PDB file of C-alpha atoms in Angstrom:
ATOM      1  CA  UNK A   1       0.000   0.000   0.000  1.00 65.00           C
ATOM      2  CA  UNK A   2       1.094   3.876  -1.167  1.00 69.00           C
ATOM      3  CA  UNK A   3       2.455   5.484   2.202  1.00 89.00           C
ATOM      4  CA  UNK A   4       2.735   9.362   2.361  1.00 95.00           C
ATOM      5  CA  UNK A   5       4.821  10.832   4.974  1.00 95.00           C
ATOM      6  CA  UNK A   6       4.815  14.798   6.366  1.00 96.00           C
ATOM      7  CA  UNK A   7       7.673  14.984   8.625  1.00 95.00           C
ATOM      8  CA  UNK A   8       6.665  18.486  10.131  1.00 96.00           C
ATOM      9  CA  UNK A   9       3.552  18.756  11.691  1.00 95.00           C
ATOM     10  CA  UNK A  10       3.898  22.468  12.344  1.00 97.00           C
ATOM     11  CA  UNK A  11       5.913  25.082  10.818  1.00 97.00           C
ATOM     12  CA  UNK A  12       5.562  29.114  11.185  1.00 97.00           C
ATOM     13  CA  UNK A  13       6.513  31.895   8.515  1.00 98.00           C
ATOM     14  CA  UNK A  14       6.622  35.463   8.076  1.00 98.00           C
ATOM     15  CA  UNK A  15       4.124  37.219   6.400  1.00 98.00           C
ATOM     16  CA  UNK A  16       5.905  38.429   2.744  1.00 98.00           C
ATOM     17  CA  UNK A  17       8.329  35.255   2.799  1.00 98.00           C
ATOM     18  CA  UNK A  18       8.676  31.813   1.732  1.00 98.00           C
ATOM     19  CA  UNK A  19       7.873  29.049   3.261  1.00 98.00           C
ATOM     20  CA  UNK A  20       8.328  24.999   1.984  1.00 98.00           C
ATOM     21  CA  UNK A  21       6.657  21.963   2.902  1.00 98.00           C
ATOM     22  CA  UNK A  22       8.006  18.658   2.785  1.00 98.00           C
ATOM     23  CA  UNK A  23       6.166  15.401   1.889  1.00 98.00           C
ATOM     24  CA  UNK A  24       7.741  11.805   0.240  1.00 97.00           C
ATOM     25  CA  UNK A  25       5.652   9.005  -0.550  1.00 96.00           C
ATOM     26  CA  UNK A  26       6.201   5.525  -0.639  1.00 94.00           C
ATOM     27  CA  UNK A  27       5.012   3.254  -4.267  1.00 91.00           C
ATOM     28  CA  UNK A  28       5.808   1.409  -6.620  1.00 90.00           C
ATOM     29  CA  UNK A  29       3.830   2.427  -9.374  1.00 88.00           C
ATOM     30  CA  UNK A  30       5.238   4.856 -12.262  1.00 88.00           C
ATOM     31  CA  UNK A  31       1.873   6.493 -12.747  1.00 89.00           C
ATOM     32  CA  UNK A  32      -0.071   7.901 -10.085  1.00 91.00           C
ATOM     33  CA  UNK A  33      -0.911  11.806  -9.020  1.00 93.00           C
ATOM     34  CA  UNK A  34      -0.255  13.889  -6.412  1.00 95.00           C
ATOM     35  CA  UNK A  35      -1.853  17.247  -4.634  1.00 96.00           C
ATOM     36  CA  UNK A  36      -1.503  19.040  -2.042  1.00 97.00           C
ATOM     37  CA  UNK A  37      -4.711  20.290  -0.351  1.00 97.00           C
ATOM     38  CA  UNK A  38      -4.955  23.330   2.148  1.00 97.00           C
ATOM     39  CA  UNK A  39      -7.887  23.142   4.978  1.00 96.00           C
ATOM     40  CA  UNK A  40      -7.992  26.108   6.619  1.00 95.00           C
ATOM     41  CA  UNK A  41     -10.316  26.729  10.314  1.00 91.00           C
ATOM     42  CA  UNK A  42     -13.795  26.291   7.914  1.00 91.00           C
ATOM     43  CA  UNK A  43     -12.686  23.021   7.434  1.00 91.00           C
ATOM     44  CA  UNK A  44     -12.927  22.897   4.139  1.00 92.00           C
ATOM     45  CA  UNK A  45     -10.658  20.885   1.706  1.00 94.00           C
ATOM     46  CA  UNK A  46      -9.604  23.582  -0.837  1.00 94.00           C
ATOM     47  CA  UNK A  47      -7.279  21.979  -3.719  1.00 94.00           C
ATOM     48  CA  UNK A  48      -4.195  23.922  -4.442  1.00 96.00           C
ATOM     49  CA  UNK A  49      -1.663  22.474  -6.677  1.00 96.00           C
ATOM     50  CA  UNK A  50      -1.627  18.878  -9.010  1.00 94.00           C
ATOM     51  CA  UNK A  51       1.173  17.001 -10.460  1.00 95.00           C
ATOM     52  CA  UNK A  52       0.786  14.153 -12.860  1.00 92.00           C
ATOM     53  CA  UNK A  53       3.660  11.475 -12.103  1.00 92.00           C
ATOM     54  CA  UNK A  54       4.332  11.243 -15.918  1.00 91.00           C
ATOM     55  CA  UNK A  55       4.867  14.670 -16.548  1.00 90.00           C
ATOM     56  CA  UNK A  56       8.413  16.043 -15.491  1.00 87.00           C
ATOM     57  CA  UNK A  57       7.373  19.824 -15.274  1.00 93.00           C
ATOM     58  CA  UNK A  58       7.025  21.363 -11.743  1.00 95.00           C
ATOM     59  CA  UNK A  59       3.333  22.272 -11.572  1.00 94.00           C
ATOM     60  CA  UNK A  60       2.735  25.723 -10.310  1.00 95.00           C
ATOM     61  CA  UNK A  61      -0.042  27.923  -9.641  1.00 94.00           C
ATOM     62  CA  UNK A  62       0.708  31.821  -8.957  1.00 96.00           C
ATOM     63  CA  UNK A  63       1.842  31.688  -5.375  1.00 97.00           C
ATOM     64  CA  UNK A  64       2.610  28.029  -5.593  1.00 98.00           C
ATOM     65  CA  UNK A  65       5.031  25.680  -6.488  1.00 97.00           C
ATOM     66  CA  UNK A  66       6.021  21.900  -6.329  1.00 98.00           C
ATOM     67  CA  UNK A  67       9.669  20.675  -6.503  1.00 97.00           C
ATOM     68  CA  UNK A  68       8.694  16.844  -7.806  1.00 97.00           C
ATOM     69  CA  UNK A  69      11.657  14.630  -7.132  1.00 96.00           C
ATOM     70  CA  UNK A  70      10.224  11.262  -8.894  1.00 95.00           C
ATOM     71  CA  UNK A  71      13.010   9.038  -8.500  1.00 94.00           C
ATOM     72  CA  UNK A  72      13.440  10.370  -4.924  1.00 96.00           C
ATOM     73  CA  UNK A  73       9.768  10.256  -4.243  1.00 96.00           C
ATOM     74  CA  UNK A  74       9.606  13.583  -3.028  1.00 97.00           C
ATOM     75  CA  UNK A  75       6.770  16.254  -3.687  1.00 97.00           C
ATOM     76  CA  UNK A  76       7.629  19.649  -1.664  1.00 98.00           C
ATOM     77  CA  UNK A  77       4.985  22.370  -1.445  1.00 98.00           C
ATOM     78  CA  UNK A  78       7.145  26.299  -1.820  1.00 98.00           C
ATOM     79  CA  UNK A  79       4.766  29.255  -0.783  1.00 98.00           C
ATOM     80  CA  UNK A  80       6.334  32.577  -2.542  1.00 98.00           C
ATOM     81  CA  UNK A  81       4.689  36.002  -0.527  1.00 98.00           C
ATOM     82  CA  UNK A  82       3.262  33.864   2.169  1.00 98.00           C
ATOM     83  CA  UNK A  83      -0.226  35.870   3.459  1.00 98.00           C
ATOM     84  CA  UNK A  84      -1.733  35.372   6.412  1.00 97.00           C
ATOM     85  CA  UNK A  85      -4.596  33.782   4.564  1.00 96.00           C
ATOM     86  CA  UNK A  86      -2.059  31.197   3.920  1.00 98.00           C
ATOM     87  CA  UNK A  87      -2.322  30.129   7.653  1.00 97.00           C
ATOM     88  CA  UNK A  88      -3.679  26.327   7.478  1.00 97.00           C
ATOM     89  CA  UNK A  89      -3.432  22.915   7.794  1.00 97.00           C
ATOM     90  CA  UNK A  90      -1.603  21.534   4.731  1.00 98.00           C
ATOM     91  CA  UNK A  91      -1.790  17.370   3.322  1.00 97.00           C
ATOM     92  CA  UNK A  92       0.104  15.925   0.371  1.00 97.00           C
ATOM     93  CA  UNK A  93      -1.883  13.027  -1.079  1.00 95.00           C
ATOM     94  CA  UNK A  94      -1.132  10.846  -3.355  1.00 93.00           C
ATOM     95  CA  UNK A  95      -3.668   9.240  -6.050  1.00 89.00           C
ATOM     96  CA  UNK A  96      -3.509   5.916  -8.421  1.00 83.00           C
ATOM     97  CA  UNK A  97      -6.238   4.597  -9.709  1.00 76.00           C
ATOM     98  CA  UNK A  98      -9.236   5.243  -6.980  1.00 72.00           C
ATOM     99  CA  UNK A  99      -7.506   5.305  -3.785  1.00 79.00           C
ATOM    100  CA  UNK A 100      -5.891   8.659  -2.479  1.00 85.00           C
ATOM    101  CA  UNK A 101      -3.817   8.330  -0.028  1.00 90.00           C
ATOM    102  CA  UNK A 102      -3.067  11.414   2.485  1.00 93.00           C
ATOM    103  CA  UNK A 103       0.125  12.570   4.847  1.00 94.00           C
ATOM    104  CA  UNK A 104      -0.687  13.677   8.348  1.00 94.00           C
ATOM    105  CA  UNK A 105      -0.989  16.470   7.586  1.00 96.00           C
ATOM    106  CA  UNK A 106       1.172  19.961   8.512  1.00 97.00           C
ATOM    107  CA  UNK A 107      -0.277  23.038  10.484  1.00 97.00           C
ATOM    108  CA  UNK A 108       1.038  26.197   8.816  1.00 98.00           C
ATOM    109  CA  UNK A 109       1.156  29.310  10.854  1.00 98.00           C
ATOM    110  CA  UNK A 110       1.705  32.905   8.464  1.00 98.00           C
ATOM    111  CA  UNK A 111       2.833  35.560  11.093  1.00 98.00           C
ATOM    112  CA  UNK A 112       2.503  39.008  10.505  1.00 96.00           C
TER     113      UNK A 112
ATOM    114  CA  UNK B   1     -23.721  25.859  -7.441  1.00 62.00           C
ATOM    115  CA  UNK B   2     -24.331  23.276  -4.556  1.00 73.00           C
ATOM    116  CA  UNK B   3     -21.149  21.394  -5.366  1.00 93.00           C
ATOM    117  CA  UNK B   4     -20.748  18.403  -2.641  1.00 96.00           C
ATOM    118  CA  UNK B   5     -23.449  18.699  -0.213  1.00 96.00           C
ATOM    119  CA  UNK B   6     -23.333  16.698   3.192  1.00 97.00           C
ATOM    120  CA  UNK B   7     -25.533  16.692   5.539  1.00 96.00           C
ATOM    121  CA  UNK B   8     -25.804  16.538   8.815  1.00 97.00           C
ATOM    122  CA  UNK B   9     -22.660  19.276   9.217  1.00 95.00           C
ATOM    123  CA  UNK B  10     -22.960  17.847  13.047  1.00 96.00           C
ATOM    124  CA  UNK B  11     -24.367  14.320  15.158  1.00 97.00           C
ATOM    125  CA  UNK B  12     -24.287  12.975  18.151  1.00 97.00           C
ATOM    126  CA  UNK B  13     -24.673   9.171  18.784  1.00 97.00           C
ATOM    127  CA  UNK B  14     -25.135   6.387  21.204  1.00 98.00           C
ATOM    128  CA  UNK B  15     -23.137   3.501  20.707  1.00 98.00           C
ATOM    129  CA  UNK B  16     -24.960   0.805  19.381  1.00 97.00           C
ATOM    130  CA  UNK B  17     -27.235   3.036  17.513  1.00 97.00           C
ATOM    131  CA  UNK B  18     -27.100   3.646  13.515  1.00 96.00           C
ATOM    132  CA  UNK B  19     -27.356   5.849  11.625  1.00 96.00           C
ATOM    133  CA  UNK B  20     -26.812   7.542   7.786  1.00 98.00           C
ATOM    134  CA  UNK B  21     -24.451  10.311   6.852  1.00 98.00           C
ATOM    135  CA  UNK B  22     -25.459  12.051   3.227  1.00 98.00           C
ATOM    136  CA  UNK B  23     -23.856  13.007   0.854  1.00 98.00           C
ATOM    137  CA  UNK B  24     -24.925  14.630  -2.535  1.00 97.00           C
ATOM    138  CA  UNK B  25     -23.201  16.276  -5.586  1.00 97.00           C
ATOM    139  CA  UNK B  26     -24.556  18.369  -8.378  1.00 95.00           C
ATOM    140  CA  UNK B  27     -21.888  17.956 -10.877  1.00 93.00           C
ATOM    141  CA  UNK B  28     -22.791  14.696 -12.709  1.00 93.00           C
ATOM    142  CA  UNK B  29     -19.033  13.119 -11.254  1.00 93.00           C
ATOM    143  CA  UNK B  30     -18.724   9.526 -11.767  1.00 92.00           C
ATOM    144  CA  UNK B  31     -16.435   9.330  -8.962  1.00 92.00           C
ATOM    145  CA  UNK B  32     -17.650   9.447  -5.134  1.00 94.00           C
ATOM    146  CA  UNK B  33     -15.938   8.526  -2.125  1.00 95.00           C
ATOM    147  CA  UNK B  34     -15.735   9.071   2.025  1.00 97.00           C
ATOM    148  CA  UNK B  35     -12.861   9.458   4.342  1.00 97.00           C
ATOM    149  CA  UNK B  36     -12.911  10.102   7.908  1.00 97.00           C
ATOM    150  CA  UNK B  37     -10.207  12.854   9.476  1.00 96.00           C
ATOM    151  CA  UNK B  38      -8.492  11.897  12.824  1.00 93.00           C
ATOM    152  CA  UNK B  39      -5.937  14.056  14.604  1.00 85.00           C
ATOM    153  CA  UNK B  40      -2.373  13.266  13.543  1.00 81.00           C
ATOM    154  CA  UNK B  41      -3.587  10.600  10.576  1.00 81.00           C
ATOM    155  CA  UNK B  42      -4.647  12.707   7.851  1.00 88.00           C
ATOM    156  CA  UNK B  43      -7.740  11.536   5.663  1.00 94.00           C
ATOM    157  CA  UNK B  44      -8.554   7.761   5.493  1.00 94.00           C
ATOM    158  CA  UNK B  45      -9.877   5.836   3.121  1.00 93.00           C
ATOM    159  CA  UNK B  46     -13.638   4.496   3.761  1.00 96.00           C
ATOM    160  CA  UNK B  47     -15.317   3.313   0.918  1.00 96.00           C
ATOM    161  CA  UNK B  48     -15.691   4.391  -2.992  1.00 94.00           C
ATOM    162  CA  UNK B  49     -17.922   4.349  -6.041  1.00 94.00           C
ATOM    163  CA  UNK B  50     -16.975   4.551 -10.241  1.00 92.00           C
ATOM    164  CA  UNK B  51     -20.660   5.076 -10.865  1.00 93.00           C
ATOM    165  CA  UNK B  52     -23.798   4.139 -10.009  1.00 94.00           C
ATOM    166  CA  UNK B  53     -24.450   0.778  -8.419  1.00 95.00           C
ATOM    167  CA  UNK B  54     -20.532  -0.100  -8.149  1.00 95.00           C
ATOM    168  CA  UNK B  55     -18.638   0.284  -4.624  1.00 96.00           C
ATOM    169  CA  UNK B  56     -15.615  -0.567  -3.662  1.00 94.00           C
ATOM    170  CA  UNK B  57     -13.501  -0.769   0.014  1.00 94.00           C
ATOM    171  CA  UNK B  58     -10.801   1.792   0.869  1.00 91.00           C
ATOM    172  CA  UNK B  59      -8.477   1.778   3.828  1.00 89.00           C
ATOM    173  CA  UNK B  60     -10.473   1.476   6.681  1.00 94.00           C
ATOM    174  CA  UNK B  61     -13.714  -0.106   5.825  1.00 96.00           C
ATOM    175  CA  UNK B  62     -14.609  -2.060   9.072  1.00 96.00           C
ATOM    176  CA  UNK B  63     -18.253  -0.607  10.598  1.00 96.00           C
ATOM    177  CA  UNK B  64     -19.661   1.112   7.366  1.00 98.00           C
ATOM    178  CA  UNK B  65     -21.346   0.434   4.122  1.00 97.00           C
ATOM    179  CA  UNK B  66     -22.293   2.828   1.403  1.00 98.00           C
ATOM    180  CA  UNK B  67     -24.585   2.354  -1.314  1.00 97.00           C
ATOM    181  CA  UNK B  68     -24.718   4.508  -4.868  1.00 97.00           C
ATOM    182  CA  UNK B  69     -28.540   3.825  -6.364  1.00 97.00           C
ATOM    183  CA  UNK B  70     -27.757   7.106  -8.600  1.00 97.00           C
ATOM    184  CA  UNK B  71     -24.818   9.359  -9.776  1.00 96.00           C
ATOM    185  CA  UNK B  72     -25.858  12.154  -7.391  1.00 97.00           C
ATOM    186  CA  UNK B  73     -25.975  10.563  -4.373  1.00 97.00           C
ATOM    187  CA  UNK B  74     -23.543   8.082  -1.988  1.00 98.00           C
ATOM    188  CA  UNK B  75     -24.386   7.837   1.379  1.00 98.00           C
ATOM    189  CA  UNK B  76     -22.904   6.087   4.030  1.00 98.00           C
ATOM    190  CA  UNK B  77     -24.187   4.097   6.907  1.00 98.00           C
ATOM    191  CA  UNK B  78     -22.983   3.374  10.403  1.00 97.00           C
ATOM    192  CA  UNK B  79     -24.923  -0.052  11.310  1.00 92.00           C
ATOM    193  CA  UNK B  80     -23.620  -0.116  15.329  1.00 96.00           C
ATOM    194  CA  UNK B  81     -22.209   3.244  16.310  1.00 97.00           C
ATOM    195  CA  UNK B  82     -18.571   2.582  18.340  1.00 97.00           C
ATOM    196  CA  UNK B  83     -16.745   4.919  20.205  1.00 97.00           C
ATOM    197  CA  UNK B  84     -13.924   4.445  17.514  1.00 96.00           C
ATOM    198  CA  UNK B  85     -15.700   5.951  14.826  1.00 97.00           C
ATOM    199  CA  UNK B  86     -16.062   9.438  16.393  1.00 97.00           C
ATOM    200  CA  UNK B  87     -14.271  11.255  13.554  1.00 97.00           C
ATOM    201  CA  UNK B  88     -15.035  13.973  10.540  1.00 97.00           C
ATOM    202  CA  UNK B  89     -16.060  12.431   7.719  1.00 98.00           C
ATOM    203  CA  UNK B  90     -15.821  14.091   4.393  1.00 97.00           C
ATOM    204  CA  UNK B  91     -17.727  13.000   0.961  1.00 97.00           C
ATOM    205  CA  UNK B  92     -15.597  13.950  -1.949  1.00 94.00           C
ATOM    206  CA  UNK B  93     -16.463  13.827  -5.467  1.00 93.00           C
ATOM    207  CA  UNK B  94     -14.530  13.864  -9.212  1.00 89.00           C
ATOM    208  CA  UNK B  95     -15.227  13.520 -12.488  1.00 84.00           C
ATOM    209  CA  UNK B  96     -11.941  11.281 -13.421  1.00 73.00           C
ATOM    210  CA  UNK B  97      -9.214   9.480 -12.163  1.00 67.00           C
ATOM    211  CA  UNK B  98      -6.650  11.959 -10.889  1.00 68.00           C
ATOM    212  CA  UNK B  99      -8.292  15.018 -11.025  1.00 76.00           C
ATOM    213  CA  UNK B 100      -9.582  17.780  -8.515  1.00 81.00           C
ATOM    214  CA  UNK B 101     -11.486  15.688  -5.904  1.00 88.00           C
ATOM    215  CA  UNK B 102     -14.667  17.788  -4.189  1.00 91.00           C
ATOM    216  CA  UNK B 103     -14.930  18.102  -0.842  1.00 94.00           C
ATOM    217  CA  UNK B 104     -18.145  18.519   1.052  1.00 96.00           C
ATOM    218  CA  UNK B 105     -17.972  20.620   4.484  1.00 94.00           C
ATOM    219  CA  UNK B 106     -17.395  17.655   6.609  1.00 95.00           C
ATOM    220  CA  UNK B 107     -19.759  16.195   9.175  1.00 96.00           C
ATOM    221  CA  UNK B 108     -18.663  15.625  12.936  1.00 96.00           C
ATOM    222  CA  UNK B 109     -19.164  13.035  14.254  1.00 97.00           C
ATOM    223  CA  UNK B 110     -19.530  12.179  17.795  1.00 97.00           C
ATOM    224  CA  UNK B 111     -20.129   8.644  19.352  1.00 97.00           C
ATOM    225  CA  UNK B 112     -20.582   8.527  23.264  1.00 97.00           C
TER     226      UNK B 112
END
């Protein structure tokens, strides 16, 4: 079974800086997808980047970018002009086929 | 623009009783699944539909079945309420392997 592994459950950054999450996942497969979801207080799941395994460009989406090792298994999360907005709980997952897998999880704190 | 609607957003349960947690989605998404939210473990697994009238197991099955009679809805059912299952459970819905899964708003669940 795919493993997915957050090894800091809380990290703090300053408001205007940047900030990057680690996550590495354990499989076997060679293609699969992976996300990173941000749940802030509401508790709702809000989607904010995607990778496809197969493809070997960094996805990135304004504020946010992925460093996707592959052969390392590693899928960091980099937050460029962290806002305070930003301040939530953040989970890797990994997908293949129907069953998503998530990390633990790690509580980002944006300081002003 | 509904998007995944669960309901009840909060319950509170005796153990041994039963009881169904909805979920509906408005987008016409083949795929439908549930995962329950502990502290410190992520999202799990529960169970998981491809379409109407196919289910499948996830991670943590044990204590719950789900049923999908249309595309819209997929609800899930605690038969004997346990202590273990207090959790969050989410319903989250997508329209294809590996892309932007739809979370509802979570229900909390309480089992004393």
């Amino acid at each position: 079974a795919q493993t997915v592994t957050q090894s800091q459950p809380e990290m703090s950054v300053q408001e205007a800086e940047t900030v990057t999450l680690s996550c590495t996942y354990d499989t076997s497969e060679s293609n699969y997808y992976l996300f990173w979801y941000k749940q802030p207080p509401s508790r709702q799941m809000i989607l904010v980047i995607r990778q496809e395994a197969y493809k070997q460009q960094n996805a990135t989406e304004n504020r946010f970018s992925v460093n996707f090792q592959k052969a390392a298994k590693s899928f960091s999360l980099k937050i460029s002009d962290s806002q305070l907005g930003d301040t939530a709980m953040y989970f890797c997952a990994f997908m293949k086929q129907n069953d998503m897998r998530f990390g633990a999880g790690t509580r980002l704190t944006v300081k002003p | 623009n509904a998007g995944v609607t669960q309901t009840p957003k909060f319950q509170v349960l005796k153990t041994g009783q039963s009881m169904t947690l909805q979920c509906a989605q408005d987008m016409n998404h083949e795929y439908m699944s549930w995962y329950r939210q502990d502290p410190g473990m992520g999202l799990r697994l529960i169970h998981y539909s491809v379409g109407a009238g196919i289910t499948d197991q996830g991670e943590v099955p044990n204590g719950y079945n789900v049923s999908r009679s249309t595309t819209e809805d997929f609800p899930l059912r605690l038969l004997s309420a346990a202590p273990s299952q207090t959790s969050v459970y989410f319903c989250a819905s997508s329209s294809n392997r590996g892309y932007e899964a739809f979370f509802g708003q979570g229900t909390r669940l309480t089992v004393v």
